[in-house]
Amino acid sequence: MRVAYTEQLSDLTGELAAMCGLAEVAMQRATQALLQADLALAEQVIGENDRIDDMRLQCEEKAFALLALQSPVAGDLRIVVSGIHIVADVERMGQLALHVAKIARRRHPAHVLPEDVRGYFAEMGKVAVTQAARTREVLLSRDLDEAAALETGDEPMDDLHKHLFSVMMDSDWPHGVAAAVDMTLLGRFYERYADHAVEVARRVVFLVTGKLPEPGTPELTGVTPTGV
C-alpha cells in the first residue's frame, strides 16, 4: 500500500515536470513564430495548448485524490499542496506562450516586430525557455541551490523588459501606436512567464524545507530541510 502511495506522489512530480516541458516547447515555438512570422509554428502552439490544459486537470485530480484518500502529512502533504500551486503556475506559462503565438498569427503575414526591437525578443525568448528548462530540472531534482539560482534568474528578463520599454517611450519611436501596443503586451507576456518560473522555484523550496522564501531571497544555501 505504501509503495503504491509513494509511486503516486512520484507520478505527480513527474507529470508536473512533463507539463513544464510542454510550456517550455510552447514558448520556444511561439518565439520562433514571432521572430520569423511563421504561421505554421504559431498554429502548432495554439493547437497543442489543449495538451497543457489536459495535464493540468490530470495533475489537479491526482493531487485532490491524494488529499482525500491518503490524508498525507508533513513532507508528503507539502508535495501535494505544492503540486496544486505549481500546476497553476505552469499552466499560466503555457497560456502566456499561447498569447505570444496568437499575436504572431493575428499579424501574419506581416512581421509583428520592427527590426530594431527584434533582438530584444530573441533574447527574451531565450531567457524564458532557459528558465522553463531549469524549472523542469528543479522539479525533478529538488536541488535547493539550483532553486535559489532560478529565483534570481529572471533578472535578465527584467532588464530586457525595462530596456524595451525605454525604447518604446523614446520620442523618436517611428513605428506607431499599434506596434507599441503589441510590444507592450509581448514584453509583459515574457516577463510574466519568467515570474511564474520563479514562483515554481519558490514552491520547490517550500516542498523541501517547509518554508517559503521571501521574494528575492538571494541565497538559500545552508537551509536545512525539515523532517518528514
PDB file of C-alpha atoms in Angstrom, residues 74-75 78 82 144 147 151 199-215 217 220 222-227:
ATOM      1  CA  ALA A  74       4.385  16.580   6.745  1.00  0.00           C
ATOM      2  CA  GLY A  75       6.595  16.170   3.685  1.00  0.00           C
ATOM      3  CA  ARG A  78       3.871  19.583   1.117  1.00  0.00           C
ATOM      4  CA  SER A  82       2.918  22.472  -3.664  1.00  0.00           C
ATOM      5  CA  LEU A 144      17.875  23.987  -3.286  1.00  0.00           C
ATOM      6  CA  ALA A 147      16.123  26.682  -6.982  1.00  0.00           C
ATOM      7  CA  GLU A 151      14.717  32.545  -8.253  1.00  0.00           C
ATOM      8  CA  GLU A 199       7.269  31.080  -8.311  1.00  0.00           C
ATOM      9  CA  VAL A 200       7.673  27.371  -9.079  1.00  0.00           C
ATOM     10  CA  ALA A 201      11.220  27.553  -7.713  1.00  0.00           C
ATOM     11  CA  ARG A 202       9.900  29.103  -4.503  1.00  0.00           C
ATOM     12  CA  ARG A 203       7.364  26.294  -4.208  1.00  0.00           C
ATOM     13  CA  VAL A 204      10.129  23.721  -4.576  1.00  0.00           C
ATOM     14  CA  VAL A 205      11.954  25.368  -1.676  1.00  0.00           C
ATOM     15  CA  PHE A 206       8.773  25.085   0.400  1.00  0.00           C
ATOM     16  CA  LEU A 207       8.361  21.464  -0.646  1.00  0.00           C
ATOM     17  CA  VAL A 208      11.867  20.604   0.588  1.00  0.00           C
ATOM     18  CA  THR A 209      12.210  22.843   3.651  1.00  0.00           C
ATOM     19  CA  GLY A 210       8.660  23.588   4.769  1.00  0.00           C
ATOM     20  CA  LYS A 211       9.361  27.323   4.470  1.00  0.00           C
ATOM     21  CA  LEU A 212       8.513  29.708   1.654  1.00  0.00           C
ATOM     22  CA  PRO A 213      11.461  32.024   0.916  1.00  0.00           C
ATOM     23  CA  GLU A 214      10.816  35.722   0.872  1.00  0.00           C
ATOM     24  CA  PRO A 215      10.562  37.107  -2.670  1.00  0.00           C
ATOM     25  CA  THR A 217      15.867  35.796  -1.416  1.00  0.00           C
ATOM     26  CA  LEU A 220      19.229  29.585   0.082  1.00  0.00           C
ATOM     27  CA  GLY A 222      22.510  26.060   4.001  1.00  0.00           C
ATOM     28  CA  VAL A 223      18.760  25.925   4.535  1.00  0.00           C
ATOM     29  CA  THR A 224      18.075  22.668   6.287  1.00  0.00           C
ATOM     30  CA  PRO A 225      15.136  20.570   5.076  1.00  0.00           C
ATOM     31  CA  THR A 226      12.558  19.893   7.755  1.00  0.00           C
ATOM     32  CA  GLY A 227      11.882  16.387   8.888  1.00  0.00           C
TER      33      GLY A 227
END
